Amino acid sequence: MSGGHSTYTPSTGIEKWIDARLPLPRLVYDSFIAYPVPRNLNYAYTFGGILAIMLVSQILTGVVLAMHYASATSLAFDSVEKIMRDVNSGWLLRYMHANGASMFFVAVYIHIFRGLYYGSYKAPRELLWILGVIIYLLMMATAFMGYVLPWGQMSFWGATVITGFFTAFPIIGDPIQQLLLGGFAVDNPTLNRFFSLHYLLPFMIAGVVVLHVWALHVTGQTNPTGIEVKSKTDTVPFTPYATVKDGFAMVLFFILFAYFIFYMPNYLGHPDNYIPADSLKTPAHIVPEWYFLPFYAMLRAITFNIGPIDSKLGGVLTMFGSIAILFLVPWLDTSKVRSAVYRPWYKLFFWLFVADAILLGWLGSRPAEGVYVVMAQMATLYYFVFFLVIMPVLGLIETPKRLPNSITEAVLAKSKGGAVPAGATAAPETKG
Amino acid sequence: MKTILTGLATLGFGVMLTVGGALAQEQHSEAEPTHFPIEKPHQESWSFAGPFGTYDKGQLQRGLKVYKEVCSSCHSMKLVAFRSLEELGYTEDQVKALAAEYDIQDGPNADGEMFTRKGIPTDYFPSPFPNDAAAAASNGGAAPPDFSLIAKARAVERGFPTFIFDIFTQYAEAGPDYIHALLTGYDHTPPEGMEIPEGTHYNPYFIAGKSLAMPKPIDDGQVTYDDGSPETLDQYSRDVSAFLMWAAEPHLEARKRTGFRVMVFLVLFAGLVYLVKRRVWANVAH
Amino acid sequence: MSAHDTAEPTRRDFLYIATGMAGVVGAASLAWPFIDQMRPDASTLAAASIEVDISSVTEGMSLTVKWRGKPIFIRNRTPKEVDDAKNTALSALKDPVARNANLASDAPATDLERSAGEGKENWLIMIGICTHLGCIPLGESGEYGGWFCPCHGSTYDTAGRIRSGPAPENMAIPPYEFLSDTHVKIG
C-alpha cells in the first residue's frame, strides 16, 4: 500500500509461487512489516491499532450475540436476558459488547483529539482525515442502533427522540421519520431494520477502515514534530518497532476494558434500560449514551429562534453542524505549522476545546434547566468559535516556535538532553 | 501521552469543580421539591460488593422467603426460573418441592383446554396477576414493577464528583442500596406544607416523586426466620435487597472471579510486553 | 536498525518466548467463551420432563408427543404385534442391544426389554427418530408391520428394532416411568 517500492523478496518456492499469482504476502509485508514509521511516534499514536482491535472485538462478540438475540419487540428484551442468564458465557459476551462500544468511543475520541493536536488533517492528509470522520459517523449510527436492540426504556425513547430530529425539517421531516421508523412510532419494523443495519454497518466501517489505512500508507504517518519524513534515519520499520509499542498500548487498554467488563459492567449504561420498553411511559430523564452527550447538550442549547429557524430546527442543525464541521477542518486551519507542539497559542485553545467538549458531555447529562442551559450555550459557542474563528485566524497571526530541521534532529536533541530545540520538551513520552 | 492526559485531567476537573461548586448552592423548596429522591440512599455494606464479593447464601435464602411471603403477592419475577434457585444453596429436591408450591397454568391439552398443574423446576415464578392491565387495575392504576431486574433498573444518580470516585471504589450497589432505603424509608413525616396525593404514601427515598402508591409493605416480625437472624424491618430489607441483586445479576460471582484471573493475566502480560518493547527499542533514540 | 543487544541471547530469547506463549494462552482463553456460547444453554439443559395422559390410547392406537424437541411414539401394541416381536430370535436382529435408557447399556434387545416391562408389555415408548439420519419413520408400515422410514428405506419391527435398511441401531427408548396406569412421565 505504500508509495515506495516493495522490498519483499520471496525466499521459498511456495512464496514465489503465491507471489506470482496473488501477492497478498507482499502486501502484508510492505504494509505491516517493512512499512516505515517515524521513530518519534508517542503513545497517542497507538490508538489507531487499538481501534482496529476494538472493531474486530465488537464484530466477533456481535456475531455470537446475534446467534441468541431475537429482533421482535415481544422477544427482544427477554432474549437479551436469556443471554445474560442462560447462555453459556453469555453475560461475558454481552458485557464485552456493551462496554466494548464505550471503549471504542474512548479510543476514537483520543484518536481524534490526537489528530487535532498534531495537525494530522493538514495537507496532504485531507482525505485520510475525511475518511476518519466518515468512520466516526458510521460508528455513531451503529452505536445508536445497537443501543435500541435490548428494547429497554432508554432504547425505545432514545430511538424516538433521535428519529424525532428529522421532524424538525419542514415539509420533508415527517415523511423522512416515517420512512426511518416504518410506521408512525418506534415499533417492530423499526427494531427489525435497526438490527439488520446494526449487523451491516460494522462491515461497512471495516471497509472504510481499509481505505483509511490505505490513505495513511500513501502519505505516511504524521509525528509529534509535524515535520515530514526526510531520510531513512527518520523512520523505523513497522515490525517490530511499532507492532510491539502498539501491542503494549493494546494490553494496557485491555486492562481498562476488562476492569469495566468484570467490575463495573453497568456503570456506563443507564439503569432504565433494564426496564422493558413501554410506549406509554417516558422515563423522567432521557439521556443518551455518554459518548453522545456533548452533541445532545448542543442540541438542547438552542432554546431560541434564529430568524426564520425555530429553536427545534436550530438545535438539530447545530448538532448536525457540529459533526459536519469536522469535514472542513483541513481547510479551516490556515497555519503553515502542523503540530501544536510548535504553536503555543493553538495549544492553549486546543486544551480549552478539550475541556469544552468534556463540559458539554457533562451538561448533556444534566436536566436542561436553569444555569445548565446558559452554560451549554456558552460551551456550544466556543465549540464553533474554535473551528470557525480560532483555527483560521490563529494560523495567520500566530508566531510559531522554531522547527527542528528533521525528525532525527528533534529526537537526538531530546535524547541527549542538551540543547533542546524550542518546544521539543512537549513531545510526550520520553521513556521507553 | 502523559502531557495530554494530565492536561485533560486538570482542565476537565478544574472546569467541572467550579461549575459543580456553583450548582451545589442551588435552592430547593422543602415543601415542593422538584428533584427526586428527596433523600439519597445510604451506602450499605454488602457481601457482594468489591472485587472479591460473593453472595451470602443464607441471606439470599432469607431474602427469597421475604419475597415469597410479602412481595410476591403483587410483584412478579418473570425471568427467574425455579431451577436457578439451586444457586441459593438448595438441593435439587428442595427446589422441586419449592416449585411444587406454585400452581402453573399450562396447556392447551389434547382437548384444547388450558389447565393448572404443580410447578416444576423449569418453570418461572408465576405472576400474581394474569396480565399487566389486571395488575394495574388492582393497584390503583399503576402495575407493580416486575422484580427480575429491579436491582439493576433502579439507581439514584450519584452526582459530581462522586460518580468519578465510584469508578475506583467499584461502587455498583446503587440498586440494593435504593431498595433498602425505600423499604426502611416509610414512617417519615412529610415536611410542613407538603401535599401528599390521596392514596399515596410519603417516602423521601422514592426515586420518582415525593410519595408512591405502595403502602409500607413490611414491618418488624412479619416474616419468621429459622436461622436466628433478627426479624426486623432493617434485616428484611437487607435480605430482600441482596436476593433481588442475585435475581438481577445471577452470574455476579462468576464475573468477579473470572475478572480477577483476567486482570492478573493482563497485568503480567503487560509487564512482559513492556519488557519486550523496551528491549526492541533499546538502541533507537525516539 | 535492528536491536543489537548486549545481554546474553538466552535471556532475550526467553523473554520473547515467554511473551509469545502468554499471548497464545491469552488468545486461547479468550476464544473459549465464543465457543462455549454455542453449547446448549441452561434452560435447554435443565432436565425437561413431561407427563402424558395415555388413558385415551386404546389397544392398537398410537400417540405422538414432543419431548426435548423430538417426537416420542407411545404405542399400545396389539397382542399380535407383541407376539410377533417376541417370536423373533435375537440372532435375526441387526442390533442386539435394547437401546433402552431405563436399563443397562448392554441389555439385550428382547421384546420385554424394549417394552414398558413385565405386565406392561403392550406399551412401547420410544423416540420416533430413525437412527440413520434423523427422519421420522411412518407407523404400522413396512415389511415387519412396525415402522418404515421413507427417507432411506430403513424398516423397523413392532418393537422398534431395526431389521433392514441403512439404520445402524434400534430406535432409542427415552427415560420414562409410569406414574399410574394412565399417566407416564417422560424424561
PDB file of N, CA and C in Angstrom, chain A residues 39 43-44 77-78 81 84-86 91 95 236 240-241 244 248 251 254-255 259 261-267 271 274-275 351 354 358 362 366 369 371-372 375 411 414-415 428 432, chain B residues 1 3-4 8 11 16 19 23 35 79 83 148-149 152-155 157 163 166-168 170-171 247 249 251 255 259-260 263 266 269-270 273-274 276-278 280-281 284-286:
ATOM      1  N   ARG A  39      10.226   7.525  13.798  1.00  0.00           N
ATOM      2  CA  ARG A  39      10.756   6.897  15.010  1.00  0.00           C
ATOM      3  C   ARG A  39      10.273   7.588  16.275  1.00  0.00           C
ATOM      4  N   TYR A  43       2.798   7.465  22.480  1.00  0.00           N
ATOM      5  CA  TYR A  43       1.693   6.537  22.726  1.00  0.00           C
ATOM      6  C   TYR A  43       0.352   7.059  22.224  1.00  0.00           C
ATOM      7  N   ALA A  44       0.239   8.361  21.999  1.00  0.00           N
ATOM      8  CA  ALA A  44      -1.016   8.875  21.445  1.00  0.00           C
ATOM      9  C   ALA A  44      -1.263   8.294  20.052  1.00  0.00           C
ATOM     10  N   PHE A  77     -36.281  -8.031  24.552  1.00  0.00           N
ATOM     11  CA  PHE A  77     -35.824  -7.804  25.918  1.00  0.00           C
ATOM     12  C   PHE A  77     -35.519  -9.141  26.611  1.00  0.00           C
ATOM     13  N   ASP A  78     -36.452 -10.082  26.483  1.00  0.00           N
ATOM     14  CA  ASP A  78     -36.261 -11.373  27.148  1.00  0.00           C
ATOM     15  C   ASP A  78     -35.104 -12.159  26.537  1.00  0.00           C
ATOM     16  N   GLU A  81     -32.019 -10.978  28.093  1.00  0.00           N
ATOM     17  CA  GLU A  81     -31.903 -11.503  29.455  1.00  0.00           C
ATOM     18  C   GLU A  81     -31.569 -12.989  29.453  1.00  0.00           C
ATOM     19  N   MET A  84     -28.025 -13.184  29.199  1.00  0.00           N
ATOM     20  CA  MET A  84     -27.397 -12.838  30.467  1.00  0.00           C
ATOM     21  C   MET A  84     -27.498 -13.959  31.498  1.00  0.00           C
ATOM     22  N   ARG A  85     -28.563 -14.769  31.407  1.00  0.00           N
ATOM     23  CA  ARG A  85     -28.809 -15.745  32.462  1.00  0.00           C
ATOM     24  C   ARG A  85     -28.463 -17.165  32.043  1.00  0.00           C
ATOM     25  N   ASP A  86     -28.896 -17.556  30.839  1.00  0.00           N
ATOM     26  CA  ASP A  86     -28.840 -18.977  30.483  1.00  0.00           C
ATOM     27  C   ASP A  86     -27.728 -19.347  29.511  1.00  0.00           C
ATOM     28  N   TRP A  91     -23.290 -13.735  29.621  1.00  0.00           N
ATOM     29  CA  TRP A  91     -23.111 -12.469  30.346  1.00  0.00           C
ATOM     30  C   TRP A  91     -21.798 -11.822  29.948  1.00  0.00           C
ATOM     31  N   TYR A  95     -21.595  -8.244  28.056  1.00  0.00           N
ATOM     32  CA  TYR A  95     -20.913  -7.139  28.710  1.00  0.00           C
ATOM     33  C   TYR A  95     -19.712  -6.685  27.883  1.00  0.00           C
ATOM     34  N   VAL A 236      11.625   4.019  11.429  1.00  0.00           N
ATOM     35  CA  VAL A 236      11.972   2.642  11.807  1.00  0.00           C
ATOM     36  C   VAL A 236      10.969   1.738  11.111  1.00  0.00           C
ATOM     37  N   PRO A 240       9.714  -4.726  14.103  1.00  0.00           N
ATOM     38  CA  PRO A 240       8.965  -4.924  15.346  1.00  0.00           C
ATOM     39  C   PRO A 240       8.634  -3.634  16.088  1.00  0.00           C
ATOM     40  N   TYR A 241       9.130  -2.473  15.626  1.00  0.00           N
ATOM     41  CA  TYR A 241       9.075  -1.281  16.485  1.00  0.00           C
ATOM     42  C   TYR A 241       7.653  -0.837  16.807  1.00  0.00           C
ATOM     43  N   VAL A 244       5.266  -3.724  18.480  1.00  0.00           N
ATOM     44  CA  VAL A 244       5.408  -4.033  19.899  1.00  0.00           C
ATOM     45  C   VAL A 244       4.927  -2.863  20.758  1.00  0.00           C
ATOM     46  N   PHE A 248       1.834  -3.164  23.318  1.00  0.00           N
ATOM     47  CA  PHE A 248       1.872  -2.811  24.739  1.00  0.00           C
ATOM     48  C   PHE A 248       0.697  -1.894  25.086  1.00  0.00           C
ATOM     49  N   VAL A 251      -2.530  -3.878  25.323  1.00  0.00           N
ATOM     50  CA  VAL A 251      -2.711  -4.645  26.558  1.00  0.00           C
ATOM     51  C   VAL A 251      -3.135  -3.713  27.696  1.00  0.00           C
ATOM     52  N   PHE A 254      -6.672  -3.030  27.205  1.00  0.00           N
ATOM     53  CA  PHE A 254      -7.482  -4.190  27.599  1.00  0.00           C
ATOM     54  C   PHE A 254      -7.699  -4.217  29.112  1.00  0.00           C
ATOM     55  N   ILE A 255      -6.702  -3.759  29.869  1.00  0.00           N
ATOM     56  CA  ILE A 255      -6.857  -3.743  31.329  1.00  0.00           C
ATOM     57  C   ILE A 255      -8.020  -2.820  31.697  1.00  0.00           C
ATOM     58  N   TYR A 259     -11.541  -4.080  33.244  1.00  0.00           N
ATOM     59  CA  TYR A 259     -11.979  -3.525  34.525  1.00  0.00           C
ATOM     60  C   TYR A 259     -13.472  -3.198  34.468  1.00  0.00           C
ATOM     61  N   ILE A 261     -15.699  -4.442  32.218  1.00  0.00           N
ATOM     62  CA  ILE A 261     -16.486  -5.646  31.959  1.00  0.00           C
ATOM     63  C   ILE A 261     -16.753  -6.399  33.256  1.00  0.00           C
ATOM     64  N   PHE A 262     -15.698  -6.588  34.042  1.00  0.00           N
ATOM     65  CA  PHE A 262     -15.821  -7.515  35.164  1.00  0.00           C
ATOM     66  C   PHE A 262     -16.242  -6.840  36.469  1.00  0.00           C
ATOM     67  N   TYR A 263     -15.942  -5.548  36.610  1.00  0.00           N
ATOM     68  CA  TYR A 263     -16.228  -4.926  37.905  1.00  0.00           C
ATOM     69  C   TYR A 263     -17.284  -3.822  37.831  1.00  0.00           C
ATOM     70  N   MET A 264     -17.399  -3.162  36.681  1.00  0.00           N
ATOM     71  CA  MET A 264     -18.367  -2.065  36.570  1.00  0.00           C
ATOM     72  C   MET A 264     -19.173  -2.199  35.278  1.00  0.00           C
ATOM     73  N   PRO A 265     -19.732  -3.381  35.015  1.00  0.00           N
ATOM     74  CA  PRO A 265     -20.304  -3.598  33.681  1.00  0.00           C
ATOM     75  C   PRO A 265     -21.490  -2.698  33.354  1.00  0.00           C
ATOM     76  N   ASN A 266     -22.174  -2.198  34.386  1.00  0.00           N
ATOM     77  CA  ASN A 266     -23.344  -1.371  34.102  1.00  0.00           C
ATOM     78  C   ASN A 266     -23.092   0.105  34.363  1.00  0.00           C
ATOM     79  N   TYR A 267     -21.854   0.435  34.725  1.00  0.00           N
ATOM     80  CA  TYR A 267     -21.542   1.811  35.082  1.00  0.00           C
ATOM     81  C   TYR A 267     -21.809   2.761  33.922  1.00  0.00           C
ATOM     82  N   PRO A 271     -29.633   2.674  34.108  1.00  0.00           N
ATOM     83  CA  PRO A 271     -30.499   1.682  34.770  1.00  0.00           C
ATOM     84  C   PRO A 271     -31.849   1.510  34.071  1.00  0.00           C
ATOM     85  N   TYR A 274     -32.854  -1.445  31.870  1.00  0.00           N
ATOM     86  CA  TYR A 274     -33.250  -2.751  32.406  1.00  0.00           C
ATOM     87  C   TYR A 274     -34.759  -2.806  32.661  1.00  0.00           C
ATOM     88  N   ILE A 275     -35.477  -1.760  32.222  1.00  0.00           N
ATOM     89  CA  ILE A 275     -36.934  -1.785  32.266  1.00  0.00           C
ATOM     90  C   ILE A 275     -37.412  -1.990  30.835  1.00  0.00           C
ATOM     91  N   TRP A 351      -6.487  22.858  24.244  1.00  0.00           N
ATOM     92  CA  TRP A 351      -6.852  22.271  25.547  1.00  0.00           C
ATOM     93  C   TRP A 351      -8.149  22.858  26.076  1.00  0.00           C
ATOM     94  N   VAL A 354     -10.730  20.841  24.425  1.00  0.00           N
ATOM     95  CA  VAL A 354     -10.909  19.533  25.070  1.00  0.00           C
ATOM     96  C   VAL A 354     -11.783  19.696  26.317  1.00  0.00           C
ATOM     97  N   ILE A 358     -15.548  18.145  27.188  1.00  0.00           N
ATOM     98  CA  ILE A 358     -15.885  17.397  28.400  1.00  0.00           C
ATOM     99  C   ILE A 358     -17.031  18.086  29.141  1.00  0.00           C
ATOM    100  N   TRP A 362     -20.760  16.654  30.153  1.00  0.00           N
ATOM    101  CA  TRP A 362     -21.366  16.653  31.480  1.00  0.00           C
ATOM    102  C   TRP A 362     -22.717  17.378  31.445  1.00  0.00           C
ATOM    103  N   ARG A 366     -27.075  16.559  32.367  1.00  0.00           N
ATOM    104  CA  ARG A 366     -27.861  17.345  33.334  1.00  0.00           C
ATOM    105  C   ARG A 366     -29.244  17.635  32.762  1.00  0.00           C
ATOM    106  N   GLU A 369     -32.142  22.825  32.359  1.00  0.00           N
ATOM    107  CA  GLU A 369     -32.854  23.864  33.099  1.00  0.00           C
ATOM    108  C   GLU A 369     -31.848  24.777  33.772  1.00  0.00           C
ATOM    109  N   VAL A 371     -29.174  27.184  35.146  1.00  0.00           N
ATOM    110  CA  VAL A 371     -27.837  27.600  34.773  1.00  0.00           C
ATOM    111  C   VAL A 371     -27.222  26.668  33.735  1.00  0.00           C
ATOM    112  N   TYR A 372     -27.690  25.430  33.711  1.00  0.00           N
ATOM    113  CA  TYR A 372     -27.126  24.468  32.761  1.00  0.00           C
ATOM    114  C   TYR A 372     -27.340  24.921  31.327  1.00  0.00           C
ATOM    115  N   MET A 375     -24.884  27.621  30.442  1.00  0.00           N
ATOM    116  CA  MET A 375     -23.551  27.039  30.283  1.00  0.00           C
ATOM    117  C   MET A 375     -23.436  26.280  28.971  1.00  0.00           C
ATOM    118  N   VAL A 411      14.751  14.274  17.690  1.00  0.00           N
ATOM    119  CA  VAL A 411      14.884  13.122  18.576  1.00  0.00           C
ATOM    120  C   VAL A 411      16.233  13.138  19.279  1.00  0.00           C
ATOM    121  N   LYS A 414      16.585  15.738  21.904  1.00  0.00           N
ATOM    122  CA  LYS A 414      15.832  15.417  23.100  1.00  0.00           C
ATOM    123  C   LYS A 414      16.541  14.335  23.910  1.00  0.00           C
ATOM    124  N   SER A 415      17.022  13.292  23.224  1.00  0.00           N
ATOM    125  CA  SER A 415      17.586  12.173  23.973  1.00  0.00           C
ATOM    126  C   SER A 415      18.927  12.534  24.588  1.00  0.00           C
ATOM    127  N   PRO A 428       5.582  14.295  23.990  1.00  0.00           N
ATOM    128  CA  PRO A 428       5.336  13.443  25.143  1.00  0.00           C
ATOM    129  C   PRO A 428       6.128  12.140  25.087  1.00  0.00           C
ATOM    130  N   GLY A 432      10.877   4.607  27.536  1.00  0.00           N
ATOM    131  CA  GLY A 432      10.528   3.596  26.551  1.00  0.00           C
ATOM    132  C   GLY A 432      11.661   2.660  26.431  1.00  0.00           C
TER     133      GLY A 432
ATOM    134  N   MET B   1       1.923  11.609  25.621  1.00  0.00           N
ATOM    135  CA  MET B   1       0.715  10.988  26.191  1.00  0.00           C
ATOM    136  C   MET B   1       0.485  11.471  27.598  1.00  0.00           C
ATOM    137  N   THR B   3       1.539  14.175  28.969  1.00  0.00           N
ATOM    138  CA  THR B   3       1.122  15.586  28.974  1.00  0.00           C
ATOM    139  C   THR B   3      -0.337  15.699  28.602  1.00  0.00           C
ATOM    140  N   ILE B   4      -0.723  14.926  27.590  1.00  0.00           N
ATOM    141  CA  ILE B   4      -2.108  15.002  27.136  1.00  0.00           C
ATOM    142  C   ILE B   4      -3.042  14.628  28.277  1.00  0.00           C
ATOM    143  N   LEU B   8      -5.642  16.996  30.077  1.00  0.00           N
ATOM    144  CA  LEU B   8      -7.057  16.626  30.057  1.00  0.00           C
ATOM    145  C   LEU B   8      -7.642  16.670  31.459  1.00  0.00           C
ATOM    146  N   LEU B  11      -7.615  20.270  33.243  1.00  0.00           N
ATOM    147  CA  LEU B  11      -8.584  21.193  32.671  1.00  0.00           C
ATOM    148  C   LEU B  11     -10.014  20.743  32.951  1.00  0.00           C
ATOM    149  N   MET B  16     -15.045  21.476  35.817  1.00  0.00           N
ATOM    150  CA  MET B  16     -16.205  20.820  36.395  1.00  0.00           C
ATOM    151  C   MET B  16     -16.343  21.144  37.877  1.00  0.00           C
ATOM    152  N   VAL B  19     -17.913  24.567  38.294  1.00  0.00           N
ATOM    153  CA  VAL B  19     -19.330  24.527  37.979  1.00  0.00           C
ATOM    154  C   VAL B  19     -20.100  23.771  39.049  1.00  0.00           C
ATOM    155  N   LEU B  23     -23.186  24.981  41.443  1.00  0.00           N
ATOM    156  CA  LEU B  23     -24.514  24.383  41.407  1.00  0.00           C
ATOM    157  C   LEU B  23     -24.971  23.859  42.758  1.00  0.00           C
ATOM    158  N   HIS B  35     -36.759  17.715  42.508  1.00  0.00           N
ATOM    159  CA  HIS B  35     -35.836  16.651  42.134  1.00  0.00           C
ATOM    160  C   HIS B  35     -35.963  15.496  43.115  1.00  0.00           C
ATOM    161  N   LEU B  79     -38.513 -13.507  35.001  1.00  0.00           N
ATOM    162  CA  LEU B  79     -37.325 -14.005  34.312  1.00  0.00           C
ATOM    163  C   LEU B  79     -36.527 -15.001  35.151  1.00  0.00           C
ATOM    164  N   ARG B  83     -35.403 -23.452  38.747  1.00  0.00           N
ATOM    165  CA  ARG B  83     -34.167 -24.240  38.669  1.00  0.00           C
ATOM    166  C   ARG B  83     -32.947 -23.441  39.125  1.00  0.00           C
ATOM    167  N   SER B 148     -37.570  -9.059  38.434  1.00  0.00           N
ATOM    168  CA  SER B 148     -36.418  -9.808  37.919  1.00  0.00           C
ATOM    169  C   SER B 148     -35.169  -8.946  37.841  1.00  0.00           C
ATOM    170  N   LEU B 149     -35.326  -7.696  37.441  1.00  0.00           N
ATOM    171  CA  LEU B 149     -34.156  -6.851  37.190  1.00  0.00           C
ATOM    172  C   LEU B 149     -34.181  -5.583  38.017  1.00  0.00           C
ATOM    173  N   LYS B 152     -31.101  -3.781  39.154  1.00  0.00           N
ATOM    174  CA  LYS B 152     -30.249  -3.104  38.179  1.00  0.00           C
ATOM    175  C   LYS B 152     -31.002  -1.969  37.497  1.00  0.00           C
ATOM    176  N   ALA B 153     -32.318  -1.959  37.670  1.00  0.00           N
ATOM    177  CA  ALA B 153     -33.136  -0.964  36.968  1.00  0.00           C
ATOM    178  C   ALA B 153     -33.395   0.269  37.821  1.00  0.00           C
ATOM    179  N   ARG B 154     -32.912   0.269  39.052  1.00  0.00           N
ATOM    180  CA  ARG B 154     -33.094   1.441  39.904  1.00  0.00           C
ATOM    181  C   ARG B 154     -31.730   1.871  40.422  1.00  0.00           C
ATOM    182  N   ALA B 155     -31.395   3.112  40.192  1.00  0.00           N
ATOM    183  CA  ALA B 155     -30.154   3.642  40.743  1.00  0.00           C
ATOM    184  C   ALA B 155     -30.329   5.139  40.880  1.00  0.00           C
ATOM    185  N   GLU B 157     -29.058   8.780  41.039  1.00  0.00           N
ATOM    186  CA  GLU B 157     -27.908   9.449  40.457  1.00  0.00           C
ATOM    187  C   GLU B 157     -26.934   9.860  41.559  1.00  0.00           C
ATOM    188  N   PHE B 163     -19.554  10.336  41.143  1.00  0.00           N
ATOM    189  CA  PHE B 163     -19.604   9.333  40.077  1.00  0.00           C
ATOM    190  C   PHE B 163     -18.216   9.027  39.510  1.00  0.00           C
ATOM    191  N   ASP B 166     -16.622   6.629  42.093  1.00  0.00           N
ATOM    192  CA  ASP B 166     -17.264   5.312  42.005  1.00  0.00           C
ATOM    193  C   ASP B 166     -16.499   4.356  41.095  1.00  0.00           C
ATOM    194  N   ILE B 167     -15.837   4.899  40.067  1.00  0.00           N
ATOM    195  CA  ILE B 167     -15.079   4.034  39.161  1.00  0.00           C
ATOM    196  C   ILE B 167     -13.983   3.323  39.946  1.00  0.00           C
ATOM    197  N   PHE B 168     -13.360   4.061  40.863  1.00  0.00           N
ATOM    198  CA  PHE B 168     -12.226   3.481  41.590  1.00  0.00           C
ATOM    199  C   PHE B 168     -12.671   2.656  42.783  1.00  0.00           C
ATOM    200  N   GLN B 170     -15.359   0.948  42.746  1.00  0.00           N
ATOM    201  CA  GLN B 170     -16.198  -0.103  42.167  1.00  0.00           C
ATOM    202  C   GLN B 170     -17.584  -0.117  42.777  1.00  0.00           C
ATOM    203  N   TYR B 171     -18.145   1.054  42.992  1.00  0.00           N
ATOM    204  CA  TYR B 171     -19.483   1.103  43.561  1.00  0.00           C
ATOM    205  C   TYR B 171     -20.510   0.673  42.514  1.00  0.00           C
ATOM    206  N   ALA B 247     -31.151 -11.975  41.854  1.00  0.00           N
ATOM    207  CA  ALA B 247     -32.120 -12.223  40.781  1.00  0.00           C
ATOM    208  C   ALA B 247     -31.758 -11.433  39.532  1.00  0.00           C
ATOM    209  N   GLU B 249     -28.661 -10.233  38.757  1.00  0.00           N
ATOM    210  CA  GLU B 249     -27.300 -10.492  38.279  1.00  0.00           C
ATOM    211  C   GLU B 249     -26.822 -11.836  38.841  1.00  0.00           C
ATOM    212  N   HIS B 251     -24.971 -14.126  37.741  1.00  0.00           N
ATOM    213  CA  HIS B 251     -23.599 -14.555  37.461  1.00  0.00           C
ATOM    214  C   HIS B 251     -22.565 -13.613  38.043  1.00  0.00           C
ATOM    215  N   ARG B 255     -18.547 -13.642  37.451  1.00  0.00           N
ATOM    216  CA  ARG B 255     -17.993 -12.479  36.765  1.00  0.00           C
ATOM    217  C   ARG B 255     -16.773 -11.950  37.513  1.00  0.00           C
ATOM    218  N   GLY B 259     -12.968 -12.159  36.438  1.00  0.00           N
ATOM    219  CA  GLY B 259     -12.320 -10.865  36.331  1.00  0.00           C
ATOM    220  C   GLY B 259     -10.965 -10.846  37.004  1.00  0.00           C
ATOM    221  N   PHE B 260     -10.885 -11.450  38.176  1.00  0.00           N
ATOM    222  CA  PHE B 260      -9.617 -11.444  38.895  1.00  0.00           C
ATOM    223  C   PHE B 260      -8.541 -12.179  38.095  1.00  0.00           C
ATOM    224  N   MET B 263      -7.539 -10.066  35.120  1.00  0.00           N
ATOM    225  CA  MET B 263      -6.714  -8.915  35.497  1.00  0.00           C
ATOM    226  C   MET B 263      -5.284  -9.350  35.806  1.00  0.00           C
ATOM    227  N   LEU B 266      -3.598 -10.101  32.561  1.00  0.00           N
ATOM    228  CA  LEU B 266      -3.310  -8.917  31.743  1.00  0.00           C
ATOM    229  C   LEU B 266      -2.170  -8.088  32.328  1.00  0.00           C
ATOM    230  N   PHE B 269       0.998  -9.947  31.615  1.00  0.00           N
ATOM    231  CA  PHE B 269       1.248  -9.902  30.176  1.00  0.00           C
ATOM    232  C   PHE B 269       1.731  -8.504  29.768  1.00  0.00           C
ATOM    233  N   ALA B 270       1.106  -7.495  30.358  1.00  0.00           N
ATOM    234  CA  ALA B 270       1.535  -6.125  30.064  1.00  0.00           C
ATOM    235  C   ALA B 270       2.992  -5.939  30.462  1.00  0.00           C
ATOM    236  N   VAL B 273       5.156  -7.666  27.813  1.00  0.00           N
ATOM    237  CA  VAL B 273       5.193  -6.923  26.553  1.00  0.00           C
ATOM    238  C   VAL B 273       5.999  -5.644  26.733  1.00  0.00           C
ATOM    239  N   TYR B 274       5.899  -5.049  27.913  1.00  0.00           N
ATOM    240  CA  TYR B 274       6.682  -3.840  28.158  1.00  0.00           C
ATOM    241  C   TYR B 274       8.172  -4.136  28.087  1.00  0.00           C
ATOM    242  N   VAL B 276       9.604  -6.542  26.446  1.00  0.00           N
ATOM    243  CA  VAL B 276       9.949  -6.796  25.044  1.00  0.00           C
ATOM    244  C   VAL B 276      10.079  -5.473  24.303  1.00  0.00           C
ATOM    245  N   LYS B 277       9.124  -4.598  24.551  1.00  0.00           N
ATOM    246  CA  LYS B 277       9.122  -3.294  23.887  1.00  0.00           C
ATOM    247  C   LYS B 277      10.409  -2.534  24.215  1.00  0.00           C
ATOM    248  N   ARG B 278      10.800  -2.571  25.490  1.00  0.00           N
ATOM    249  CA  ARG B 278      11.999  -1.848  25.888  1.00  0.00           C
ATOM    250  C   ARG B 278      13.232  -2.436  25.214  1.00  0.00           C
ATOM    251  N   VAL B 280      13.311  -4.089  22.355  1.00  0.00           N
ATOM    252  CA  VAL B 280      13.303  -3.801  20.922  1.00  0.00           C
ATOM    253  C   VAL B 280      13.773  -2.373  20.646  1.00  0.00           C
ATOM    254  N   TRP B 281      13.338  -1.445  21.482  1.00  0.00           N
ATOM    255  CA  TRP B 281      13.644  -0.040  21.240  1.00  0.00           C
ATOM    256  C   TRP B 281      14.953   0.409  21.895  1.00  0.00           C
ATOM    257  N   VAL B 284      17.376   2.543  19.859  1.00  0.00           N
ATOM    258  CA  VAL B 284      16.815   3.543  18.958  1.00  0.00           C
ATOM    259  C   VAL B 284      16.352   4.742  19.772  1.00  0.00           C
ATOM    260  N   ALA B 285      16.989   5.847  19.558  1.00  0.00           N
ATOM    261  CA  ALA B 285      16.513   7.059  20.233  1.00  0.00           C
ATOM    262  C   ALA B 285      15.182   7.451  19.617  1.00  0.00           C
ATOM    263  N   HIS B 286      14.227   7.831  20.447  1.00  0.00           N
ATOM    264  CA  HIS B 286      12.918   8.180  19.888  1.00  0.00           C
ATOM    265  C   HIS B 286      12.199   9.179  20.772  1.00  0.00           C
TER     266      HIS B 286
END
